[in-house]
Amino acid sequence: MRLLSDPLGRAWAALVALSLGSTMIATLVGRGALTGAEVTAAGAVILLLAWAKARVILDRYLGLAAAPFWHRGFSIVLGLYCAGLLALYLMG
């Protein structure tokens, strides 16, 4: 498995797995398999998966893992933004 020995290959595999997870959850919601509070929880999980994908992209593809100052700054901004989105979603 040469692909998984490369850091960018692992990042790509993580992005695919996270995308599949959010797609499966969205499919469950779309088919009506989830109702009420489950739909709200599913939306929150999809947002968390999107946050994880953004972290992978920033850390691996943009190389922020090698720049601690910028990594911390982007992590704080991204975390606050996602927390704000989650709060707005849960209020709505």
Short mmCIF file of N, CA and C in Angstrom, two decimals:
data_model
loop_
_atom_site.label_atom_id
_atom_site.label_comp_id
_atom_site.label_asym_id
_atom_site.label_seq_id
_atom_site.Cartn_x
_atom_site.Cartn_y
_atom_site.Cartn_z
N MET A 1 0.83 -1.18 0.00
CA MET A 1 0.00 0.00 0.00
C MET A 1 0.88 1.25 0.00
N ARG A 2 1.37 1.57 -1.14
CA ARG A 2 2.24 2.74 -1.27
C ARG A 2 1.48 4.04 -1.01
N LEU A 3 0.21 4.06 -1.38
CA LEU A 3 -0.60 5.26 -1.20
C LEU A 3 -0.68 5.66 0.27
N LEU A 4 -0.87 4.69 1.15
CA LEU A 4 -1.05 5.01 2.57
C LEU A 4 0.26 5.28 3.29
N SER A 5 1.39 5.05 2.63
CA SER A 5 2.66 5.39 3.26
C SER A 5 3.01 6.86 3.03
N ASP A 6 2.37 7.48 2.07
CA ASP A 6 2.59 8.90 1.77
C ASP A 6 1.63 9.75 2.60
N PRO A 7 2.14 10.81 3.27
CA PRO A 7 1.24 11.65 4.08
C PRO A 7 0.08 12.24 3.28
N LEU A 8 0.32 12.65 2.05
CA LEU A 8 -0.78 13.18 1.25
C LEU A 8 -1.76 12.09 0.84
N GLY A 9 -1.26 10.89 0.66
CA GLY A 9 -2.14 9.76 0.36
C GLY A 9 -3.04 9.43 1.54
N ARG A 10 -2.47 9.49 2.74
CA ARG A 10 -3.28 9.27 3.95
C ARG A 10 -4.31 10.39 4.12
N ALA A 11 -3.90 11.61 3.80
CA ALA A 11 -4.83 12.74 3.89
C ALA A 11 -5.97 12.54 2.90
N TRP A 12 -5.64 12.11 1.69
CA TRP A 12 -6.67 11.87 0.68
C TRP A 12 -7.62 10.76 1.14
N ALA A 13 -7.06 9.69 1.71
CA ALA A 13 -7.90 8.59 2.20
C ALA A 13 -8.81 9.08 3.33
N ALA A 14 -8.28 9.92 4.21
CA ALA A 14 -9.10 10.47 5.29
C ALA A 14 -10.23 11.33 4.74
N LEU A 15 -9.92 12.14 3.72
CA LEU A 15 -10.97 12.98 3.12
C LEU A 15 -12.05 12.13 2.47
N VAL A 16 -11.65 11.06 1.80
CA VAL A 16 -12.64 10.17 1.18
C VAL A 16 -13.51 9.53 2.26
N ALA A 17 -12.89 9.05 3.33
CA ALA A 17 -13.66 8.41 4.41
C ALA A 17 -14.62 9.39 5.07
N LEU A 18 -14.15 10.60 5.35
CA LEU A 18 -15.03 11.61 5.96
C LEU A 18 -16.17 12.00 5.02
N SER A 19 -15.87 12.08 3.73
CA SER A 19 -16.92 12.40 2.75
C SER A 19 -17.94 11.29 2.67
N LEU A 20 -17.48 10.04 2.70
CA LEU A 20 -18.42 8.92 2.69
C LEU A 20 -19.31 8.92 3.93
N GLY A 21 -18.72 9.25 5.06
CA GLY A 21 -19.50 9.32 6.29
C GLY A 21 -20.60 10.37 6.22
N SER A 22 -20.25 11.56 5.75
CA SER A 22 -21.27 12.61 5.66
C SER A 22 -22.32 12.28 4.60
N THR A 23 -21.89 11.62 3.52
CA THR A 23 -22.85 11.23 2.48
C THR A 23 -23.82 10.18 3.01
N MET A 24 -23.32 9.23 3.78
CA MET A 24 -24.21 8.20 4.32
C MET A 24 -25.22 8.80 5.30
N ILE A 25 -24.77 9.71 6.13
CA ILE A 25 -25.69 10.36 7.08
C ILE A 25 -26.73 11.18 6.34
N ALA A 26 -26.30 11.94 5.34
CA ALA A 26 -27.24 12.75 4.56
C ALA A 26 -28.24 11.87 3.82
N THR A 27 -27.80 10.71 3.37
CA THR A 27 -28.71 9.78 2.69
C THR A 27 -29.77 9.26 3.65
N LEU A 28 -29.35 8.95 4.87
CA LEU A 28 -30.33 8.50 5.87
C LEU A 28 -31.38 9.57 6.13
N VAL A 29 -30.94 10.81 6.24
CA VAL A 29 -31.88 11.91 6.47
C VAL A 29 -32.79 12.07 5.26
N GLY A 30 -32.21 12.04 4.08
CA GLY A 30 -32.99 12.22 2.85
C GLY A 30 -34.04 11.15 2.63
N ARG A 31 -33.75 9.94 3.05
CA ARG A 31 -34.70 8.84 2.87
C ARG A 31 -35.73 8.75 3.98
N GLY A 32 -35.61 9.63 4.97
CA GLY A 32 -36.59 9.64 6.06
C GLY A 32 -36.31 8.60 7.13
N ALA A 33 -35.12 8.02 7.14
CA ALA A 33 -34.79 7.02 8.14
C ALA A 33 -34.58 7.63 9.52
N LEU A 34 -34.30 8.92 9.55
CA LEU A 34 -34.11 9.63 10.81
C LEU A 34 -35.22 10.67 10.95
N THR A 35 -35.68 10.86 12.17
CA THR A 35 -36.74 11.84 12.40
C THR A 35 -36.46 12.62 13.67
N GLY A 36 -37.06 13.78 13.77
CA GLY A 36 -37.02 14.60 14.98
C GLY A 36 -35.61 14.98 15.41
N ALA A 37 -35.28 14.64 16.64
CA ALA A 37 -33.97 15.00 17.21
C ALA A 37 -32.84 14.29 16.49
N GLU A 38 -33.13 13.14 15.87
CA GLU A 38 -32.09 12.42 15.12
C GLU A 38 -31.60 13.23 13.93
N VAL A 39 -32.52 13.94 13.28
CA VAL A 39 -32.15 14.78 12.15
C VAL A 39 -31.24 15.91 12.61
N THR A 40 -31.58 16.50 13.73
CA THR A 40 -30.75 17.58 14.28
C THR A 40 -29.36 17.05 14.63
N ALA A 41 -29.30 15.90 15.26
CA ALA A 41 -28.02 15.30 15.60
C ALA A 41 -27.23 14.95 14.35
N ALA A 42 -27.91 14.47 13.32
CA ALA A 42 -27.24 14.13 12.06
C ALA A 42 -26.64 15.38 11.42
N GLY A 43 -27.36 16.49 11.46
CA GLY A 43 -26.84 17.74 10.92
C GLY A 43 -25.60 18.20 11.67
N ALA A 44 -25.62 18.03 12.99
CA ALA A 44 -24.45 18.39 13.80
C ALA A 44 -23.26 17.49 13.47
N VAL A 45 -23.50 16.21 13.27
CA VAL A 45 -22.42 15.29 12.92
C VAL A 45 -21.84 15.63 11.55
N ILE A 46 -22.70 15.98 10.61
CA ILE A 46 -22.22 16.37 9.28
C ILE A 46 -21.34 17.62 9.38
N LEU A 47 -21.74 18.56 10.20
CA LEU A 47 -20.91 19.76 10.41
C LEU A 47 -19.57 19.40 11.03
N LEU A 48 -19.57 18.49 11.99
CA LEU A 48 -18.31 18.05 12.61
C LEU A 48 -17.41 17.33 11.60
N LEU A 49 -18.01 16.55 10.72
CA LEU A 49 -17.22 15.88 9.68
C LEU A 49 -16.63 16.92 8.71
N ALA A 50 -17.39 17.95 8.40
CA ALA A 50 -16.87 19.03 7.54
C ALA A 50 -15.71 19.75 8.22
N TRP A 51 -15.81 19.95 9.54
CA TRP A 51 -14.72 20.57 10.29
C TRP A 51 -13.47 19.69 10.23
N ALA A 52 -13.65 18.38 10.37
CA ALA A 52 -12.52 17.46 10.31
C ALA A 52 -11.87 17.49 8.92
N LYS A 53 -12.69 17.57 7.88
CA LYS A 53 -12.14 17.66 6.52
C LYS A 53 -11.36 18.95 6.33
N ALA A 54 -11.87 20.04 6.86
CA ALA A 54 -11.15 21.32 6.75
C ALA A 54 -9.81 21.23 7.47
N ARG A 55 -9.78 20.55 8.62
CA ARG A 55 -8.52 20.38 9.36
C ARG A 55 -7.51 19.57 8.54
N VAL A 56 -7.96 18.50 7.90
CA VAL A 56 -7.06 17.69 7.08
C VAL A 56 -6.50 18.53 5.94
N ILE A 57 -7.35 19.28 5.28
CA ILE A 57 -6.91 20.11 4.16
C ILE A 57 -5.90 21.15 4.62
N LEU A 58 -6.20 21.84 5.71
CA LEU A 58 -5.28 22.87 6.21
C LEU A 58 -3.96 22.26 6.68
N ASP A 59 -4.04 21.16 7.41
CA ASP A 59 -2.84 20.57 7.99
C ASP A 59 -1.94 19.93 6.94
N ARG A 60 -2.52 19.13 6.07
CA ARG A 60 -1.72 18.34 5.14
C ARG A 60 -1.50 19.00 3.78
N TYR A 61 -2.57 19.44 3.16
CA TYR A 61 -2.43 19.99 1.81
C TYR A 61 -1.82 21.39 1.81
N LEU A 62 -2.15 22.19 2.80
CA LEU A 62 -1.57 23.53 2.87
C LEU A 62 -0.32 23.59 3.74
N GLY A 63 0.00 22.49 4.40
CA GLY A 63 1.23 22.40 5.16
C GLY A 63 1.25 23.15 6.48
N LEU A 64 0.10 23.44 7.05
CA LEU A 64 0.07 24.19 8.31
C LEU A 64 0.58 23.37 9.48
N ALA A 65 0.63 22.06 9.35
CA ALA A 65 1.16 21.24 10.44
C ALA A 65 2.62 21.57 10.72
N ALA A 66 3.32 22.09 9.72
CA ALA A 66 4.74 22.44 9.87
C ALA A 66 4.94 23.87 10.34
N ALA A 67 3.87 24.63 10.49
CA ALA A 67 3.97 26.03 10.91
C ALA A 67 3.09 26.24 12.14
N PRO A 68 3.64 25.99 13.35
CA PRO A 68 2.81 26.00 14.57
C PRO A 68 2.05 27.30 14.80
N PHE A 69 2.64 28.44 14.53
CA PHE A 69 1.94 29.72 14.76
C PHE A 69 0.70 29.82 13.88
N TRP A 70 0.87 29.57 12.60
CA TRP A 70 -0.26 29.66 11.67
C TRP A 70 -1.27 28.55 11.92
N HIS A 71 -0.77 27.37 12.27
CA HIS A 71 -1.65 26.25 12.57
C HIS A 71 -2.58 26.60 13.73
N ARG A 72 -2.02 27.17 14.79
CA ARG A 72 -2.81 27.55 15.95
C ARG A 72 -3.84 28.62 15.57
N GLY A 73 -3.40 29.62 14.83
CA GLY A 73 -4.31 30.69 14.43
C GLY A 73 -5.47 30.19 13.58
N PHE A 74 -5.16 29.39 12.57
CA PHE A 74 -6.22 28.84 11.73
C PHE A 74 -7.13 27.90 12.51
N SER A 75 -6.55 27.14 13.44
CA SER A 75 -7.36 26.22 14.25
C SER A 75 -8.35 26.99 15.11
N ILE A 76 -7.90 28.09 15.71
CA ILE A 76 -8.78 28.89 16.55
C ILE A 76 -9.91 29.50 15.71
N VAL A 77 -9.56 30.10 14.59
CA VAL A 77 -10.57 30.73 13.74
C VAL A 77 -11.55 29.69 13.21
N LEU A 78 -11.04 28.56 12.71
CA LEU A 78 -11.91 27.52 12.18
C LEU A 78 -12.80 26.94 13.27
N GLY A 79 -12.24 26.73 14.47
CA GLY A 79 -13.03 26.21 15.57
C GLY A 79 -14.14 27.15 15.98
N LEU A 80 -13.83 28.45 16.07
CA LEU A 80 -14.85 29.44 16.42
C LEU A 80 -15.93 29.53 15.35
N TYR A 81 -15.50 29.49 14.09
CA TYR A 81 -16.46 29.55 12.98
C TYR A 81 -17.41 28.35 13.02
N CYS A 82 -16.84 27.14 13.19
CA CYS A 82 -17.68 25.94 13.23
C CYS A 82 -18.57 25.93 14.47
N ALA A 83 -18.05 26.41 15.60
CA ALA A 83 -18.89 26.48 16.80
C ALA A 83 -20.04 27.45 16.59
N GLY A 84 -19.78 28.56 15.92
CA GLY A 84 -20.83 29.51 15.60
C GLY A 84 -21.87 28.92 14.66
N LEU A 85 -21.40 28.19 13.65
CA LEU A 85 -22.34 27.54 12.73
C LEU A 85 -23.18 26.50 13.46
N LEU A 86 -22.55 25.74 14.34
CA LEU A 86 -23.28 24.74 15.10
C LEU A 86 -24.33 25.38 16.00
N ALA A 87 -23.95 26.48 16.64
CA ALA A 87 -24.91 27.19 17.50
C ALA A 87 -26.09 27.71 16.69
N LEU A 88 -25.81 28.31 15.53
CA LEU A 88 -26.90 28.79 14.67
C LEU A 88 -27.79 27.65 14.20
N TYR A 89 -27.17 26.53 13.85
CA TYR A 89 -27.94 25.37 13.38
C TYR A 89 -28.84 24.84 14.49
N LEU A 90 -28.30 24.73 15.70
CA LEU A 90 -29.08 24.19 16.80
C LEU A 90 -30.18 25.13 17.28
N MET A 91 -29.98 26.46 17.08
CA MET A 91 -31.03 27.42 17.44
C MET A 91 -32.17 27.44 16.43
N GLY A 92 -31.85 27.08 15.18
CA GLY A 92 -32.83 27.19 14.11
C GLY A 92 -33.78 26.10 14.01
#
